[in-house]
PDB file of C-alpha atoms in Angstrom:
ATOM      1  CA  UNK A   1       3.407 -10.164 -15.469  1.00 48.00           C
ATOM      2  CA  UNK A   2       0.611 -12.437 -16.491  1.00 48.00           C
ATOM      3  CA  UNK A   3      -2.724 -11.353 -17.972  1.00 53.00           C
ATOM      4  CA  UNK A   4      -4.523 -14.284 -16.351  1.00 56.00           C
ATOM      5  CA  UNK A   5      -7.492 -13.448 -14.176  1.00 63.00           C
ATOM      6  CA  UNK A   6      -6.638 -14.056 -10.541  1.00 70.00           C
ATOM      7  CA  UNK A   7      -8.928 -13.996  -7.512  1.00 82.00           C
ATOM      8  CA  UNK A   8      -8.694 -10.999  -5.201  1.00 91.00           C
ATOM      9  CA  UNK A   9      -6.100 -11.500  -2.476  1.00 90.00           C
ATOM     10  CA  UNK A  10      -7.700 -12.203   0.898  1.00 93.00           C
ATOM     11  CA  UNK A  11      -6.269 -11.443   4.349  1.00 94.00           C
ATOM     12  CA  UNK A  12      -4.221 -14.678   4.356  1.00 93.00           C
ATOM     13  CA  UNK A  13      -2.641 -13.619   1.051  1.00 91.00           C
ATOM     14  CA  UNK A  14      -1.921 -10.172   2.507  1.00 94.00           C
ATOM     15  CA  UNK A  15      -0.150 -11.835   5.468  1.00 93.00           C
ATOM     16  CA  UNK A  16       1.877 -13.945   3.031  1.00 88.00           C
ATOM     17  CA  UNK A  17       2.879 -11.013   0.811  1.00 88.00           C
ATOM     18  CA  UNK A  18       3.562  -8.392   3.493  1.00 90.00           C
ATOM     19  CA  UNK A  19       5.753  -8.862   6.571  1.00 89.00           C
ATOM     20  CA  UNK A  20       3.759  -6.229   8.510  1.00 93.00           C
ATOM     21  CA  UNK A  21       1.519  -7.081  11.466  1.00 95.00           C
ATOM     22  CA  UNK A  22      -0.491  -5.124  14.022  1.00 93.00           C
ATOM     23  CA  UNK A  23      -0.142  -2.247  14.661  1.00 94.00           C
ATOM     24  CA  UNK A  24       1.715  -1.575  11.421  1.00 95.00           C
ATOM     25  CA  UNK A  25      -0.352  -3.446   8.825  1.00 97.00           C
ATOM     26  CA  UNK A  26      -2.088  -0.635   6.911  1.00 98.00           C
ATOM     27  CA  UNK A  27      -4.152  -2.637   4.400  1.00 98.00           C
ATOM     28  CA  UNK A  28      -7.394  -4.301   5.474  1.00 97.00           C
ATOM     29  CA  UNK A  29      -8.734  -5.645   2.199  1.00 97.00           C
ATOM     30  CA  UNK A  30      -8.105  -5.752  -1.551  1.00 97.00           C
ATOM     31  CA  UNK A  31     -11.164  -4.660  -3.530  1.00 97.00           C
ATOM     32  CA  UNK A  32      -9.861  -4.643  -7.123  1.00 97.00           C
ATOM     33  CA  UNK A  33      -6.908  -6.215  -8.876  1.00 95.00           C
ATOM     34  CA  UNK A  34      -5.702  -6.419 -12.465  1.00 94.00           C
ATOM     35  CA  UNK A  35      -2.203  -7.960 -12.683  1.00 90.00           C
ATOM     36  CA  UNK A  36       0.356  -5.362 -13.743  1.00 88.00           C
ATOM     37  CA  UNK A  37      -2.350  -2.717 -14.195  1.00 94.00           C
ATOM     38  CA  UNK A  38      -3.941  -1.803 -10.886  1.00 96.00           C
ATOM     39  CA  UNK A  39      -4.484  -2.869  -7.306  1.00 97.00           C
ATOM     40  CA  UNK A  40      -7.035  -1.088  -5.115  1.00 98.00           C
ATOM     41  CA  UNK A  41      -7.278  -1.750  -1.384  1.00 98.00           C
ATOM     42  CA  UNK A  42      -8.897  -0.235   1.683  1.00 98.00           C
ATOM     43  CA  UNK A  43      -7.713   0.806   5.114  1.00 98.00           C
ATOM     44  CA  UNK A  44     -10.456   1.505   7.634  1.00 98.00           C
ATOM     45  CA  UNK A  45      -9.289   4.299   9.902  1.00 98.00           C
ATOM     46  CA  UNK A  46     -10.670   3.976  13.440  1.00 97.00           C
ATOM     47  CA  UNK A  47     -10.207   5.955  16.634  1.00 97.00           C
ATOM     48  CA  UNK A  48      -8.639   2.765  18.069  1.00 95.00           C
ATOM     49  CA  UNK A  49      -5.454   3.315  16.020  1.00 96.00           C
ATOM     50  CA  UNK A  50      -2.603   3.696  18.543  1.00 95.00           C
ATOM     51  CA  UNK A  51      -1.144   6.780  16.823  1.00 96.00           C
ATOM     52  CA  UNK A  52      -4.270   8.869  17.519  1.00 96.00           C
ATOM     53  CA  UNK A  53      -3.357   9.061  21.224  1.00 94.00           C
ATOM     54  CA  UNK A  54      -0.581  11.492  20.415  1.00 96.00           C
ATOM     55  CA  UNK A  55      -1.446  12.796  16.915  1.00 96.00           C
ATOM     56  CA  UNK A  56      -3.127  14.973  18.075  1.00 94.00           C
ATOM     57  CA  UNK A  57      -4.892  14.848  21.477  1.00 93.00           C
ATOM     58  CA  UNK A  58      -8.346  16.320  20.961  1.00 94.00           C
ATOM     59  CA  UNK A  59      -7.807  16.599  17.180  1.00 96.00           C
ATOM     60  CA  UNK A  60      -7.091  13.108  15.799  1.00 98.00           C
ATOM     61  CA  UNK A  61      -5.418  13.257  12.361  1.00 98.00           C
ATOM     62  CA  UNK A  62      -3.747  10.288  10.665  1.00 98.00           C
ATOM     63  CA  UNK A  63      -0.038  11.085  10.175  1.00 98.00           C
ATOM     64  CA  UNK A  64       0.828  11.668   6.531  1.00 98.00           C
ATOM     65  CA  UNK A  65       3.760   9.288   6.769  1.00 97.00           C
ATOM     66  CA  UNK A  66       1.323   6.483   7.708  1.00 98.00           C
ATOM     67  CA  UNK A  67      -0.891   7.318   4.729  1.00 98.00           C
ATOM     68  CA  UNK A  68       2.269   7.043   2.630  1.00 98.00           C
ATOM     69  CA  UNK A  69       3.067   3.714   4.323  1.00 97.00           C
ATOM     70  CA  UNK A  70      -0.437   2.448   3.480  1.00 98.00           C
ATOM     71  CA  UNK A  71       0.169   3.395  -0.167  1.00 98.00           C
ATOM     72  CA  UNK A  72       3.569   1.634  -0.074  1.00 97.00           C
ATOM     73  CA  UNK A  73       2.033  -1.545   1.394  1.00 96.00           C
ATOM     74  CA  UNK A  74      -0.607  -1.438  -1.340  1.00 97.00           C
ATOM     75  CA  UNK A  75       2.272  -1.222  -3.825  1.00 96.00           C
ATOM     76  CA  UNK A  76       3.864  -4.267  -2.209  1.00 93.00           C
ATOM     77  CA  UNK A  77       0.662  -6.218  -2.702  1.00 94.00           C
ATOM     78  CA  UNK A  78       0.364  -4.956  -6.285  1.00 94.00           C
ATOM     79  CA  UNK A  79       3.855  -6.067  -7.246  1.00 90.00           C
ATOM     80  CA  UNK A  80       3.715  -9.290  -5.217  1.00 88.00           C
ATOM     81  CA  UNK A  81       0.455 -10.340  -6.852  1.00 89.00           C
ATOM     82  CA  UNK A  82       1.448  -9.157 -10.349  1.00 86.00           C
ATOM     83  CA  UNK A  83       4.611 -11.263 -10.609  1.00 81.00           C
ATOM     84  CA  UNK A  84       4.367 -14.572 -12.407  1.00 77.00           C
ATOM     85  CA  UNK A  85       6.267 -16.362  -9.639  1.00 78.00           C
ATOM     86  CA  UNK A  86       5.628 -16.059  -5.879  1.00 76.00           C
ATOM     87  CA  UNK A  87       7.915 -13.856  -3.793  1.00 78.00           C
ATOM     88  CA  UNK A  88       9.115 -16.894  -1.860  1.00 79.00           C
ATOM     89  CA  UNK A  89      11.867 -15.770   0.517  1.00 83.00           C
ATOM     90  CA  UNK A  90      12.080 -12.306  -1.046  1.00 84.00           C
ATOM     91  CA  UNK A  91      10.665  -9.136   0.500  1.00 85.00           C
ATOM     92  CA  UNK A  92       9.418  -5.903  -0.979  1.00 85.00           C
ATOM     93  CA  UNK A  93      11.279  -2.918   0.533  1.00 91.00           C
ATOM     94  CA  UNK A  94      10.084   0.645   0.063  1.00 92.00           C
ATOM     95  CA  UNK A  95      13.064   2.589  -1.317  1.00 94.00           C
ATOM     96  CA  UNK A  96      11.884   6.017  -2.408  1.00 96.00           C
ATOM     97  CA  UNK A  97       9.131   8.532  -2.939  1.00 97.00           C
ATOM     98  CA  UNK A  98       8.760  11.454  -5.305  1.00 98.00           C
ATOM     99  CA  UNK A  99       6.048  13.999  -5.998  1.00 98.00           C
ATOM    100  CA  UNK A 100       4.391  13.361  -2.625  1.00 98.00           C
ATOM    101  CA  UNK A 101       1.357  15.539  -1.952  1.00 98.00           C
ATOM    102  CA  UNK A 102      -1.055  15.490   0.970  1.00 98.00           C
ATOM    103  CA  UNK A 103      -4.362  17.091  -0.017  1.00 98.00           C
ATOM    104  CA  UNK A 104      -6.748  16.620   2.911  1.00 98.00           C
ATOM    105  CA  UNK A 105      -6.560  15.357   6.518  1.00 98.00           C
ATOM    106  CA  UNK A 106      -7.615  11.774   7.250  1.00 98.00           C
ATOM    107  CA  UNK A 107      -9.573  11.328  10.473  1.00 98.00           C
ATOM    108  CA  UNK A 108     -11.205   8.485  12.430  1.00 98.00           C
ATOM    109  CA  UNK A 109     -14.189   7.083  10.573  1.00 98.00           C
ATOM    110  CA  UNK A 110     -12.620   7.621   7.145  1.00 98.00           C
ATOM    111  CA  UNK A 111     -12.053   4.732   4.782  1.00 98.00           C
ATOM    112  CA  UNK A 112      -8.870   5.137   2.762  1.00 98.00           C
ATOM    113  CA  UNK A 113      -9.136   3.746  -0.742  1.00 98.00           C
ATOM    114  CA  UNK A 114      -5.566   3.052  -1.837  1.00 98.00           C
ATOM    115  CA  UNK A 115      -4.691   2.608  -5.510  1.00 98.00           C
ATOM    116  CA  UNK A 116      -1.398   1.645  -7.157  1.00 98.00           C
ATOM    117  CA  UNK A 117      -0.927   1.749 -10.941  1.00 97.00           C
ATOM    118  CA  UNK A 118       1.721   2.119 -13.626  1.00 90.00           C
ATOM    119  CA  UNK A 119       4.137  -0.526 -12.335  1.00 88.00           C
ATOM    120  CA  UNK A 120       7.480  -0.487 -14.109  1.00 92.00           C
ATOM    121  CA  UNK A 121      10.387  -2.816 -13.394  1.00 91.00           C
ATOM    122  CA  UNK A 122      14.101  -2.488 -14.014  1.00 92.00           C
ATOM    123  CA  UNK A 123      16.109  -5.375 -12.562  1.00 90.00           C
ATOM    124  CA  UNK A 124      14.860  -5.714  -8.946  1.00 87.00           C
ATOM    125  CA  UNK A 125      13.645  -2.090  -8.706  1.00 93.00           C
ATOM    126  CA  UNK A 126       9.974  -1.238  -9.188  1.00 93.00           C
ATOM    127  CA  UNK A 127       8.328   2.154  -9.669  1.00 96.00           C
ATOM    128  CA  UNK A 128       4.635   2.880  -9.471  1.00 97.00           C
ATOM    129  CA  UNK A 129       2.038   5.603  -8.995  1.00 98.00           C
ATOM    130  CA  UNK A 130       0.013   5.590  -5.748  1.00 98.00           C
ATOM    131  CA  UNK A 131      -3.032   7.496  -4.600  1.00 98.00           C
ATOM    132  CA  UNK A 132      -5.208   7.572  -1.475  1.00 98.00           C
ATOM    133  CA  UNK A 133      -8.824   8.756  -1.521  1.00 98.00           C
ATOM    134  CA  UNK A 134     -11.595   9.241   1.019  1.00 98.00           C
ATOM    135  CA  UNK A 135     -15.187   9.475  -0.259  1.00 98.00           C
ATOM    136  CA  UNK A 136     -13.922   9.890  -3.830  1.00 98.00           C
ATOM    137  CA  UNK A 137     -11.658  12.829  -2.932  1.00 98.00           C
ATOM    138  CA  UNK A 138      -7.883  12.542  -3.303  1.00 98.00           C
ATOM    139  CA  UNK A 139      -6.150  12.896   0.075  1.00 98.00           C
ATOM    140  CA  UNK A 140      -2.607  11.909  -0.958  1.00 98.00           C
ATOM    141  CA  UNK A 141      -0.559  10.872  -3.976  1.00 98.00           C
ATOM    142  CA  UNK A 142       3.033   9.869  -4.700  1.00 98.00           C
ATOM    143  CA  UNK A 143       5.407   8.159  -7.094  1.00 98.00           C
ATOM    144  CA  UNK A 144       6.884   5.242  -5.157  1.00 97.00           C
ATOM    145  CA  UNK A 145       9.847   2.982  -5.718  1.00 97.00           C
ATOM    146  CA  UNK A 146      10.747  -0.278  -4.042  1.00 94.00           C
ATOM    147  CA  UNK A 147      13.130  -3.169  -4.392  1.00 91.00           C
ATOM    148  CA  UNK A 148      12.420  -6.879  -4.211  1.00 88.00           C
ATOM    149  CA  UNK A 149      15.360  -8.445  -2.350  1.00 89.00           C
ATOM    150  CA  UNK A 150      16.286 -11.742  -0.763  1.00 89.00           C
ATOM    151  CA  UNK A 151      15.354 -11.781   2.926  1.00 85.00           C
ATOM    152  CA  UNK A 152      18.744 -13.316   3.727  1.00 88.00           C
ATOM    153  CA  UNK A 153      20.513 -10.247   2.249  1.00 86.00           C
ATOM    154  CA  UNK A 154      19.144  -8.016   5.033  1.00 85.00           C
TER     155      UNK A 154
END
């Protein structure tokens, strides 16, 4: 991981680093990045999200598993941007979660601030700490692991 200052990834970089697209792309913008140290991104939660139709009618709450997915995608950006070489034809696959805690419901109108830190690598496996906040209050946290693998191996 290089200590060189890099510009913040924009939406085109996000599309390059993550294979996700609507309606499953859960990161709107990167707002802070320090290679190998921290990546902070946002997800604007709107009533237009397709999952709110059924979760729950009359009481829209963002599913915890999608908050976790947003944290995992933030981790993918963190690792993808922190490596000295581009991912190329490799993909970042979420492989595990530990110490997951959901602290507060996320509802339409909230802005999730997603932070990944403490990246550690062993071979092609990465581990990191992730957190989601709304208005400065922690809504979820987890220890995440993922593997960087060749796309052709899938």
